[in-house]
Coordinates of C-alpha atoms and ligand atoms in Angstrom, one line a residue:
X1 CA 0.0 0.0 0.0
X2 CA 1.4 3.6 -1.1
X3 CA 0.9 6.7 1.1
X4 CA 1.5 9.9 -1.3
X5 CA 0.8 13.3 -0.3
X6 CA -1.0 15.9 -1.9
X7 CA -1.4 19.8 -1.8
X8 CA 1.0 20.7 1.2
X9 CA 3.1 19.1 3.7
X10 CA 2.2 18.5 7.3
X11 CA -1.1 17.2 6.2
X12 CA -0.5 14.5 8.7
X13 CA 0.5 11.7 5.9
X14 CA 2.6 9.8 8.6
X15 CA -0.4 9.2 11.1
X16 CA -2.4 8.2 7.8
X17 CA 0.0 5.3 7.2
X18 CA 0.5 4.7 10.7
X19 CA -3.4 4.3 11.2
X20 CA -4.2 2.4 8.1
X21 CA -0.8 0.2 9.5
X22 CA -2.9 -0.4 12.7
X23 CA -6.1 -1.6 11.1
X24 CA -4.1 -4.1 9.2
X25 CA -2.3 -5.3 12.1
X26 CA -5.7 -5.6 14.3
X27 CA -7.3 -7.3 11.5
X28 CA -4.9 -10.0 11.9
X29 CA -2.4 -9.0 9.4
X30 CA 1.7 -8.9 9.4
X31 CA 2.5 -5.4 8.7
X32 CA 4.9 -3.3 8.8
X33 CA 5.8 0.8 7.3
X34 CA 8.2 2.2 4.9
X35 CA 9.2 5.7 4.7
X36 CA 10.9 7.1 1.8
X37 CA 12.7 10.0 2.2
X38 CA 13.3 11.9 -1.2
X39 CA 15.6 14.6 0.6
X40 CA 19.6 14.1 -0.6
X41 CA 20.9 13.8 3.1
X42 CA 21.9 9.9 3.3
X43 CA 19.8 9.9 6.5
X44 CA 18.4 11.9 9.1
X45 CA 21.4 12.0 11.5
X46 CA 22.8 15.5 10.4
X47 CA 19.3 17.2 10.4
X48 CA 18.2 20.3 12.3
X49 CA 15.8 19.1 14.8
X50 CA 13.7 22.1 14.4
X51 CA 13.3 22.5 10.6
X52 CA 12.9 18.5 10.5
X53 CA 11.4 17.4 13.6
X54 CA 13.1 14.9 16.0
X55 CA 15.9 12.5 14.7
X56 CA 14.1 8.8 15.7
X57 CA 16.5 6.0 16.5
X58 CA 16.3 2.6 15.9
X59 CA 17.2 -0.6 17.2
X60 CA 19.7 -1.0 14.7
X61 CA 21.4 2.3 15.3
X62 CA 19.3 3.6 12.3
X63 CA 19.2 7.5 12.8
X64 CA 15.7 8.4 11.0
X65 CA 12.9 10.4 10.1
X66 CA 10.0 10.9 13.2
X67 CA 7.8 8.8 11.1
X68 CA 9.7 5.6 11.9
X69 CA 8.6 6.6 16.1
X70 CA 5.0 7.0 14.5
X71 CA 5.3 3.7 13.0
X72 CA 7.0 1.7 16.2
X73 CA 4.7 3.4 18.3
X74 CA 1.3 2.5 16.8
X75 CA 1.9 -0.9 15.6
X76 CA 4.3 -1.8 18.9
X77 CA 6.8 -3.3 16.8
X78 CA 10.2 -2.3 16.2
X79 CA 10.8 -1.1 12.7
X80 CA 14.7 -1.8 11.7
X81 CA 16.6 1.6 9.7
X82 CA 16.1 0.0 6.1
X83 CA 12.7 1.0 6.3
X84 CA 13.6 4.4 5.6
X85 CA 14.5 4.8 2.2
X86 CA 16.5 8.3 0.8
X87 CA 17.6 9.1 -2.5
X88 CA 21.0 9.6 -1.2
X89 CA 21.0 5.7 -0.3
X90 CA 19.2 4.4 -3.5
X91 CA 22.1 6.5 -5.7
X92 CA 25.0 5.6 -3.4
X93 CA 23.4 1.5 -4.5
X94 CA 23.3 2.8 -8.4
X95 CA 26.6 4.6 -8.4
X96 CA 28.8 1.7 -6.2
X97 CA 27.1 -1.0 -8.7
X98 CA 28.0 1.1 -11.6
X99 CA 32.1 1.5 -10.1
X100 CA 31.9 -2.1 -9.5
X101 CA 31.1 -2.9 -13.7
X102 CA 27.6 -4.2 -12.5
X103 CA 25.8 -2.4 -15.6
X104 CA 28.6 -2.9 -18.1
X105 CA 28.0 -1.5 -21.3
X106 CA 24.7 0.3 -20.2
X107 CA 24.2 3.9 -19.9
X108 CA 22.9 4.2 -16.7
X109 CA 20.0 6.2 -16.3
X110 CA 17.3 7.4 -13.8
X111 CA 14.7 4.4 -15.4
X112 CA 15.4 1.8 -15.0
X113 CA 18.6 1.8 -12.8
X114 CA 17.8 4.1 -10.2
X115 CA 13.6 3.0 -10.0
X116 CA 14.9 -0.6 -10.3
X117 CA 16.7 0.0 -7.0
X118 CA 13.4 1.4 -5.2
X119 CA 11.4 -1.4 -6.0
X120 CA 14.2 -3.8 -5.0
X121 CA 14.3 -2.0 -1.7
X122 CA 10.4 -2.0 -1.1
X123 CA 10.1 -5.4 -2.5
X124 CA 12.8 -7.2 -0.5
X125 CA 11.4 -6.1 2.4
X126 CA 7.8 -6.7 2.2
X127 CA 9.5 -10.7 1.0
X128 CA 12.1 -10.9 3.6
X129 CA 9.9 -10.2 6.5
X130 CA 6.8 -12.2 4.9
X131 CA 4.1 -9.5 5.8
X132 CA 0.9 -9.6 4.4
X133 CA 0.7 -6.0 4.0
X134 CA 3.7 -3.2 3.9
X135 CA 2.3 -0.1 3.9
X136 CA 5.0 2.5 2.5
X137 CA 4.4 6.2 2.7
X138 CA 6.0 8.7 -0.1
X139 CA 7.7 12.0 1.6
X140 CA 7.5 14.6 0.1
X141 CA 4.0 16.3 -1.6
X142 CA 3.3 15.2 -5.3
X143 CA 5.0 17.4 -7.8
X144 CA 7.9 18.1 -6.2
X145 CA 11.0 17.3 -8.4
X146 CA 12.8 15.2 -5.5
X147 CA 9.6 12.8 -5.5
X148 CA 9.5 12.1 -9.1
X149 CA 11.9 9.1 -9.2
X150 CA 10.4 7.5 -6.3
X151 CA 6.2 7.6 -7.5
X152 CA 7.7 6.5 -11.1
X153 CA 9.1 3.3 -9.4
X154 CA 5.3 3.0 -7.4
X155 CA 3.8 3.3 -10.6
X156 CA 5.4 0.5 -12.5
X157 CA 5.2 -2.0 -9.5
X158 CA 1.4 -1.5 -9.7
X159 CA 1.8 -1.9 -13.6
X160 CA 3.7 -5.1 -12.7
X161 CA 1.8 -6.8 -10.1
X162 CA -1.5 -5.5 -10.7
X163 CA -4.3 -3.6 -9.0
X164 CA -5.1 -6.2 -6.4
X165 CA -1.3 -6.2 -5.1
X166 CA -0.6 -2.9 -5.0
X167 CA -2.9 -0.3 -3.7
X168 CA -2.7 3.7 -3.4
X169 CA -3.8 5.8 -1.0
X170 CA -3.6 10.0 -1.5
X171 CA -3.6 11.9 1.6
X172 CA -5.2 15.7 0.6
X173 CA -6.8 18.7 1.9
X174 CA -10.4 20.5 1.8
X175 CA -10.2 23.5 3.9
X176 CA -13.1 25.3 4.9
X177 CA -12.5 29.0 3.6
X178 CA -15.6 31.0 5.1
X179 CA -17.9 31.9 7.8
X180 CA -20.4 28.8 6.6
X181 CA -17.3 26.6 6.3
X182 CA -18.2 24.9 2.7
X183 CA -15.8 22.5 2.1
X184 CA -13.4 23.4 -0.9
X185 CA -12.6 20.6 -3.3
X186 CA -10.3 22.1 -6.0
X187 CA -7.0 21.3 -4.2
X188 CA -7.7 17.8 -4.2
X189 CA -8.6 17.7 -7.5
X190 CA -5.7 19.7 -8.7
X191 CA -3.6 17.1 -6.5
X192 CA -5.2 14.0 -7.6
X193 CA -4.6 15.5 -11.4
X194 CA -1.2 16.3 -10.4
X195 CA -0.6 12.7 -9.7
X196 CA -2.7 10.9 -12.2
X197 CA -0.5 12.7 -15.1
X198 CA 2.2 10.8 -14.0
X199 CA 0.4 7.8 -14.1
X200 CA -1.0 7.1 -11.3
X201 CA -4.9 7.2 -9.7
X202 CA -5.6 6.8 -6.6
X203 CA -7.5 3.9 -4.7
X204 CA -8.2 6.5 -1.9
X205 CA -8.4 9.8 -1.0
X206 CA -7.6 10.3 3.2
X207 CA -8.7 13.8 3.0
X208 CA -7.6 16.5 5.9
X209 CA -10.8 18.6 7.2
X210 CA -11.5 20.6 9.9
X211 CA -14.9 18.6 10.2
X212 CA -16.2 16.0 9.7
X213 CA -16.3 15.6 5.4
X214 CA -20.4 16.1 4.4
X215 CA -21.5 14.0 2.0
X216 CA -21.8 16.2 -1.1
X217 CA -18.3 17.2 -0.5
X218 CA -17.5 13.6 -0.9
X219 CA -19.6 12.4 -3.7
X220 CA -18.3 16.0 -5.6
X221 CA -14.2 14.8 -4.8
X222 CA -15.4 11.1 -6.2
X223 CA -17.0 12.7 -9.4
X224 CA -13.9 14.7 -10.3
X225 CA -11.2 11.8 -9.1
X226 CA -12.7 8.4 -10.2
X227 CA -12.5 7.6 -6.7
X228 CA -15.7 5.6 -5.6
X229 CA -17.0 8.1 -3.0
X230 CA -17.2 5.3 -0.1
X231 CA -13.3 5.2 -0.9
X232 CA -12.9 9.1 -0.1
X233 CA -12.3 9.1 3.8
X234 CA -12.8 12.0 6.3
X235 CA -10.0 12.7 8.2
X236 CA -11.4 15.5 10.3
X237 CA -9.6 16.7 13.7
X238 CA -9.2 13.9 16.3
X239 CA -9.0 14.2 19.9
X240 CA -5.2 12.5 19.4
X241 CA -3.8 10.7 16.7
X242 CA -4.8 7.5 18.2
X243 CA -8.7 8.2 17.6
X244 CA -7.4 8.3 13.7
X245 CA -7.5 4.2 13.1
X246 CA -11.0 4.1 14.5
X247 CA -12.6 6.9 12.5
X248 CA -10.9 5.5 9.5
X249 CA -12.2 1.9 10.5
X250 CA -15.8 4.1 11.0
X251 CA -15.6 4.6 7.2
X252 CA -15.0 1.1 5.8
X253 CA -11.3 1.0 4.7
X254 CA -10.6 -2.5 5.6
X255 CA -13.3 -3.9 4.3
X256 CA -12.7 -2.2 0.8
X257 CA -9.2 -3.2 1.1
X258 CA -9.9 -6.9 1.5
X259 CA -12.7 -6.6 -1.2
X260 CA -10.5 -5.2 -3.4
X261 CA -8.3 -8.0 -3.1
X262 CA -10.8 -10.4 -3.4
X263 CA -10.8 -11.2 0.5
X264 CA -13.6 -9.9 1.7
X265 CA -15.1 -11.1 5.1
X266 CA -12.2 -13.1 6.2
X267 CA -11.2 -11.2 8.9
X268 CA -12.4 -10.5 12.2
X269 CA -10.7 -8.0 14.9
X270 CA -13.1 -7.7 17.5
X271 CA -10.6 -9.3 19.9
X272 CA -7.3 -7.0 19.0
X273 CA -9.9 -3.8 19.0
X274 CA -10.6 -4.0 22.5
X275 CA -7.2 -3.6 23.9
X276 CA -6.0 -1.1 21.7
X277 CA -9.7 1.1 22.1
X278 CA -8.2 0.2 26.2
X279 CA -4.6 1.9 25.3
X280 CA -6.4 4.8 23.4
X281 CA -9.0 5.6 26.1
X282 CA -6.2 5.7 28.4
X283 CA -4.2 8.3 26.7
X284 CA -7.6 10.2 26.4
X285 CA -8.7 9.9 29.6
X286 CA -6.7 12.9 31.5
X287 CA -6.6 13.4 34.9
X288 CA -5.2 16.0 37.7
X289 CA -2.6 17.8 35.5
X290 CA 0.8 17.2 36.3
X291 CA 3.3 20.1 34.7
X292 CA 6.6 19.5 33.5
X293 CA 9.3 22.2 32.3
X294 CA 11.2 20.3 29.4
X295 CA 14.5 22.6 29.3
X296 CA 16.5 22.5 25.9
X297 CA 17.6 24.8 23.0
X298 CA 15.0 23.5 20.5
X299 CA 12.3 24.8 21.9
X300 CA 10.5 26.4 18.8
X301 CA 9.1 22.9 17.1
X302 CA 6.9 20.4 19.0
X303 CA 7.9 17.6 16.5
X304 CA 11.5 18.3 17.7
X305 CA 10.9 15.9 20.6
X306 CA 7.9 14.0 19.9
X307 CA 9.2 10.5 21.1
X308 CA 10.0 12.3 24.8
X309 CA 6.6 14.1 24.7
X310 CA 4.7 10.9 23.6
X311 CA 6.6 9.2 26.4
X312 CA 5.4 11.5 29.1
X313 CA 1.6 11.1 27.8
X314 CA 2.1 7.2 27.6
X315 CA 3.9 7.9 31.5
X316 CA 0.8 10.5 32.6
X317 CA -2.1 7.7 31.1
X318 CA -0.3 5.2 33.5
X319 CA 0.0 7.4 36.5
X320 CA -3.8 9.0 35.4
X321 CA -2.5 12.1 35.4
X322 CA -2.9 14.9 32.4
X323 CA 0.9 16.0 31.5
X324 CA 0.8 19.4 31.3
X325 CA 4.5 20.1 28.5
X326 CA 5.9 23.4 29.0
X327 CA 8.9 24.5 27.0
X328 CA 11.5 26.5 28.6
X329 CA 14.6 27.7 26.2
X330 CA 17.2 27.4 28.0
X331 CA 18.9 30.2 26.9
X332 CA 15.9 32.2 28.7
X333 CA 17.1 35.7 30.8
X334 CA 16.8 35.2 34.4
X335 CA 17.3 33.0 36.4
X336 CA 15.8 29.5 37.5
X337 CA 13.4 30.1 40.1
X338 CA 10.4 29.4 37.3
X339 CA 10.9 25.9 37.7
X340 CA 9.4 25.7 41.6
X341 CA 6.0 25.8 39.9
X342 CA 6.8 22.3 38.4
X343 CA 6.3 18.7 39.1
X344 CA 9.1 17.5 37.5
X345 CA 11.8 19.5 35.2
X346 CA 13.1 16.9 31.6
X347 CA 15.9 17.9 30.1
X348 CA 16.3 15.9 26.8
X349 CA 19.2 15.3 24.6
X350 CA 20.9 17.7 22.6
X351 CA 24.0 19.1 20.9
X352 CA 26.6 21.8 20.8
X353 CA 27.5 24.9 23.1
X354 CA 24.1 27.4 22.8
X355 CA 22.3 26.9 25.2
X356 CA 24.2 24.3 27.8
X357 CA 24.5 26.9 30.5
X358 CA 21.3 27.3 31.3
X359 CA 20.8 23.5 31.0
X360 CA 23.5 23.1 33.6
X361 CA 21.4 26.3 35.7
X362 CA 18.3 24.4 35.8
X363 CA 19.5 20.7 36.8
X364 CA 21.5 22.6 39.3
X365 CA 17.7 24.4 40.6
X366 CA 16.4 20.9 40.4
X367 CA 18.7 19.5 42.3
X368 CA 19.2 22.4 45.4
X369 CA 15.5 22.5 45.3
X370 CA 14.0 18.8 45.6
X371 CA 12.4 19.2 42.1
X372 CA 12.2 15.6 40.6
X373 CA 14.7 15.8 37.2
X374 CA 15.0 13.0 34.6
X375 CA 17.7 14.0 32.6
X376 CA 18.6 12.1 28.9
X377 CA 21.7 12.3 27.1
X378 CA 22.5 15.9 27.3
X379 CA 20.8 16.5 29.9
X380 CA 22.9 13.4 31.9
X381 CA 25.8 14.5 30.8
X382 CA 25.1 17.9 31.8
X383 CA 23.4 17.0 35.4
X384 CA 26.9 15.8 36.1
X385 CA 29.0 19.0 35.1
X386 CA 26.6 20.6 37.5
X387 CA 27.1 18.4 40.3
X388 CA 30.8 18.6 39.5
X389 CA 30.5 22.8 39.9
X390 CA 28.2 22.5 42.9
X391 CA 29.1 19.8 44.9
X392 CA 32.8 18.7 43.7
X393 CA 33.8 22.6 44.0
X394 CA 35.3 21.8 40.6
X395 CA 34.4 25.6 39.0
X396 CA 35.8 24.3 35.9
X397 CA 33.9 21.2 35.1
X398 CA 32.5 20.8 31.4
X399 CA 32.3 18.9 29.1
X400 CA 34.6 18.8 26.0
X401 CA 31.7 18.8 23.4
X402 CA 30.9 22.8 24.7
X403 CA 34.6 23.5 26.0
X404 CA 37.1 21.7 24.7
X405 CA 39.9 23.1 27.1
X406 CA 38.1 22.5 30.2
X407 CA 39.8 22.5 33.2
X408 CA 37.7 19.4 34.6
X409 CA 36.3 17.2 31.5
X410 CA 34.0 15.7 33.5
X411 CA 32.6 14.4 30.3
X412 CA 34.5 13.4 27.3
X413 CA 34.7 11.6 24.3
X414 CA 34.5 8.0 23.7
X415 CA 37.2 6.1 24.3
X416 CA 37.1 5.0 20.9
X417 CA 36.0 7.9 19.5
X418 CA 39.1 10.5 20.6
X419 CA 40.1 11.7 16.9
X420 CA 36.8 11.4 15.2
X421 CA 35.3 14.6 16.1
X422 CA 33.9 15.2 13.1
X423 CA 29.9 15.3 13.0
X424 CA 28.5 13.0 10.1
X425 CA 28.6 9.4 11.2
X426 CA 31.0 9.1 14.3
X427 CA 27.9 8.6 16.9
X428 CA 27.2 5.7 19.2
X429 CA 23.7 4.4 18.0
X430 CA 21.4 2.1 18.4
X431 CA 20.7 -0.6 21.5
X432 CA 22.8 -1.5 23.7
X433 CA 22.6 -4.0 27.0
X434 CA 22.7 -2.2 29.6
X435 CA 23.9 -3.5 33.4
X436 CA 21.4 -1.7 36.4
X437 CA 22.3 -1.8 40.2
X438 CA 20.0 -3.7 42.5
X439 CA 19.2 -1.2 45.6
X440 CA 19.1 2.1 44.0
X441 CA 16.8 3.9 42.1
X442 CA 17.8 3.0 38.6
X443 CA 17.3 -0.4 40.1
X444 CA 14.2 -0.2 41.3
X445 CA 12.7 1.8 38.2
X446 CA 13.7 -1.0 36.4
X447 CA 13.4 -3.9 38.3
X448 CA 15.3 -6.1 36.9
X449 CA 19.7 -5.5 36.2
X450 CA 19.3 -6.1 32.5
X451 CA 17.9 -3.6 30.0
X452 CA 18.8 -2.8 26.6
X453 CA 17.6 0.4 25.4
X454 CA 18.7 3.3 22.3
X455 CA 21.8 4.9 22.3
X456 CA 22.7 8.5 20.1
X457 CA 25.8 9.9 21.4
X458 CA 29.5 10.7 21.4
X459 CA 30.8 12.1 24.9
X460 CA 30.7 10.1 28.4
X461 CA 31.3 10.4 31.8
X462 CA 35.1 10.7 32.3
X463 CA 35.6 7.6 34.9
X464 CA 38.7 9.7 36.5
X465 CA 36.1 11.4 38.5
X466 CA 33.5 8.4 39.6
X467 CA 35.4 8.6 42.8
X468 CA 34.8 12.1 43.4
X469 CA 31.1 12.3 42.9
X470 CA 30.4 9.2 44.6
X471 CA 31.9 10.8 47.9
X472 CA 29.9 13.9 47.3
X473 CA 26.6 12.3 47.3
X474 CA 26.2 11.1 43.4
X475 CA 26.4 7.8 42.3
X476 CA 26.8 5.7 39.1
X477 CA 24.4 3.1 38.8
X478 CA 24.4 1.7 35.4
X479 CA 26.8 0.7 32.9
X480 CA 27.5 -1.1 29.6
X481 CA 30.2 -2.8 27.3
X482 CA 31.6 -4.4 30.9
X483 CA 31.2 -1.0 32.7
X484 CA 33.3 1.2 30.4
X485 CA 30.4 3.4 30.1
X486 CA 27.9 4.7 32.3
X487 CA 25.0 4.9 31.4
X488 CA 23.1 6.7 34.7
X489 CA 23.3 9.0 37.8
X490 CA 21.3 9.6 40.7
X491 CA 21.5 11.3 43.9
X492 CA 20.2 9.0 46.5
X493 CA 19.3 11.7 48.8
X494 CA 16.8 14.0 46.7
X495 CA 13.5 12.8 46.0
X496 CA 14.0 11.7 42.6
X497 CA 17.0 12.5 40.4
X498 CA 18.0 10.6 37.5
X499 CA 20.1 11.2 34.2
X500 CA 20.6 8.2 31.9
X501 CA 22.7 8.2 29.1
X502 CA 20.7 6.3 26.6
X503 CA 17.7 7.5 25.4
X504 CA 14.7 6.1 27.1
X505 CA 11.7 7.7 24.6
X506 CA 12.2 5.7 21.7
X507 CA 11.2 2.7 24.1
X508 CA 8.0 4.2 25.2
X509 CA 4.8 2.6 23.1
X510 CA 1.0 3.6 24.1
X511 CA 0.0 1.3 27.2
X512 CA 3.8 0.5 27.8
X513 CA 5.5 3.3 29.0
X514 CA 9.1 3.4 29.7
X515 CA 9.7 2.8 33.0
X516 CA 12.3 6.0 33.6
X517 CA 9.2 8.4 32.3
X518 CA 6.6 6.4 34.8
X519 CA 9.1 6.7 37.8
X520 CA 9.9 10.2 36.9
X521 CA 5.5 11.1 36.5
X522 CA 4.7 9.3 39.5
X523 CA 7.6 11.3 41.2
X524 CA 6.3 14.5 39.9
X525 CA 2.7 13.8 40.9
X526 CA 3.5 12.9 44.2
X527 CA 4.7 16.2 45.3
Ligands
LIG601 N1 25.8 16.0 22.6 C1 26.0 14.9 23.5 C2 26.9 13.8 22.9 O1 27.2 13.8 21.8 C3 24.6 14.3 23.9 C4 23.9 13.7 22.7 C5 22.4 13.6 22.9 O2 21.9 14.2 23.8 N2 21.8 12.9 22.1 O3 27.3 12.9 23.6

């Protein structure tokens, strides 16, 4: 199944795929999501968080586009990095086949080199993994140059296999101009024209609204589109993204589906609805609010951390508590004293110098003031240099990522990493086992001394100091590859203070959320 957007981006094309994903999986089908990525980076990794939204990593130490979280979160499944497809990767395949005298003789071209390559990427996966459905959504909005490549090579594996194998879905617009709020339909037929001259028509139109769509808007889109008008779906504004699979369900998408394959009435979901309808009343539910300060540097785009703010809903739906997200640059004038309106304060990960001294102000509040503080990554790393100022009397503590001079690298690059400073590809990603004390508060958030969870970074704690901190009141209490690393802190005599150094929020799914978050809401609820 092929996602392709239409009219403008942020149409919500991701949580289309993501929802038709689910209904799939519920009706008893393996499933799993592609994104395509028609940008030129190779991958996501040296992206600006807030012109791209967050970077999502995978098991595999994939670093990719948010969409891949959408996809792990809905369908609770982990979704390895070659599910997300660039152009940068697809030509790097062409050119290194081409040096290697793969095509000898040929002129190699756009078709069929370069789509051949996209459909042998889209179609080894869907065989390797033996899924009954992959659903692969096209980034990107239809007529963009970048995209062209890409829908060519969808094209011609519906030519190849078929109508019944390969089905399209367009995700478009109808916004509702004036005071009555008709329902404009010319964008979607422009779009739907827009993608039929290169070849292809749609099966459905998921079509964005305000409300709900009325029925003469939807038999008018059908006329102009040759989409039947049962097969043109509302997708009006939704209490949360996870209310999306059920309105589409509402409308009759998997039944047309499976009739369209020539499978209709063979499925029945009833049992896998009720515990996901469980999971999404949950998150709906609410509660007395709980407010959290999240304290970082990219502050100005929600989707710049959308794995660490799902991760506090799933936490809040667990603890029944409403988490109130408020955003605190932390290169705000003044001083800290904000935060003692707080339940908790989150400092996530992050890069680079801008902003890390007020990172280093606020865990510092948190700490002097009882405040619960879950710090990740950055925000570990930086929890120590403040502990190393405040309570080490080390004035000079840093890290080497902001200074690289410091008088006290209290946090410093890799071991194997000292000469690699350059950006581009020199990270530790992906999961990693991870050893947890018994008897301290990592252990008891965790229960158990054995976790493996997402890593994305370059600098660690310098072990020269462990000593130091752990006579001043902070302690160490989990580590990996045989306790070279550590991988989290905590201050056994404030109410809750943790910093890990992996990255908890790409673990978090809908009814399973990651225990760090749920220790750290139940801490901030309990004030
Ligand atoms: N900048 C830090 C490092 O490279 C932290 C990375 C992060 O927070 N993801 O180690």
């Amino acid at each position: 199944m092929f996602v392709t957007g239409g009219v403008m981006s942020g149409l919500g094309k991701g949580i289309t795929a993501s929802s038709i994903a689910k209904l799939l999986q519920l009706a008893g089908q393996r499933v799993s999501c592609v994104k395509i990525d028609p940008y030129l980076n190779y991958d996501a990794g040296t992206m600006n968080p807030v012109a791209h939204g967050e970077v999502f990593v995978t098991e595999d130490g994939g670093e990719c586009d948010m969409d891949i979280g959408n996809y792990e979160r809905f369908l609770n499944q982990d979704i390895p990095k070659s599910h997300n497809i660039t152009t940068a990767q697809v030509y790097s395949s062409v050119i290194e086949a081409e040096r290697d005298g793969r095509y000898l003789g040929a002129c190699v071209q756009i078709i069929p080199h370069v789509t051949d390559e996209i459909k042998r990427r889209i179609t080894s996966i869907a065989e390797d993994e033996g899924l009954d459905f992959l659903v692969v959504e096209c980034g990107g909005t239809v007529g963009d140059i970048e995209s062209l490549p890409f829908l060519e090579a969808l094209r011609q594996l519906r030519a190849e296999r078929g109508a019944p194998g390969v089905v399209f879905v367009h995700v478009t617009l109808a916004p509702s101009l004036d005071v009555v709020g008709e329902q404009k339909t010319k964008p979607t037929q422009h779009s739907v024209q827009e993608l039929r001259r290169i070849g292809i028509q749609p099966d459905f139109l998921a079509v964005r609204c305000s409300e709900p769509l009325c029925a003469s808007t939807r038999q008018k889109i059908g006329m102009f589109t040759n989409v039947p008008a049962r097969d043109v779906l509302s997708c009006h504004d939704a209490p949360s993204v996870l209310h999306v699979p059920q309105m589409l369900h509402e409308q009759g998408i998997i039944d047309s589906v499976f009739t369209k394959m020539g499978k209709a009435g063979m499925v029945d979901a009833s049992a896998n609805w009720e515990r996901w309808n469980r999971v999404a009343g949950s998150m709906a539910a609410g509660g007395p609010e709980v407010r959290i300060a999240m304290v970082g540097k990219y502050v100005t785009l929600s989707d710049s951390y959308v794995s660490v703010n799902e991760a506090l809903r799933h936490a809040g739906a667990g603890a029944g508590r409403t988490v109130r997200i408020d955003w605190i640059d932390s290169e705000q004038p003044g001083g800290w004293g904000m935060l003692s309106g707080y339940g908790g304060v989150l400092v996530p990960g992050g890069f680079g110098t801008r902003g890390s001294e007020g990172i280093i102000g606020a865990a510092a509040y948190a700490r002097d003031n009882g405040i619960p503080y879950l710090g990740i990554c950055f925000g570990f790393q930086l929890a120590a240099v403040a502990f190393a100022r405040g309570d080490l009397g080390l004035g000079g503590a840093n890290t080497t990522e902001v200074d690289g001079k410091a008088e006290h690298p209290v946090v410093g690059l890799l071991p194997d990493q000292e000469g690699a400073e350059g950006t581009g590809g020199s990270l530790r990603l992906g999961s990693n086992e991870i050893t947890v004390r018994e008897g301290t508060l990592a252990g008891r958030t965790y229960g158990r001394t054995s976790i493996r969870r997402r890593h994305r970074h370059r600098y660690e704690i310098n072990k020269d100091y462990l000593e130091r901190f752990e006579r001043a009141g902070m302690r160490f209490t989990a580590e990996s590859d045989g306790g070279r690393r550590m991988e989290a802190l905590e201050i056994p005599s404030h109410r809750f203070y943790l910093g890990v150094q992996f990255h908890p929020e790409f673990s978090s799914r809908p009814g399973f959320p990651e225990e760090s978050f749920a220790a750290f809401i139940r801490a901030a609820s309990s004030a």
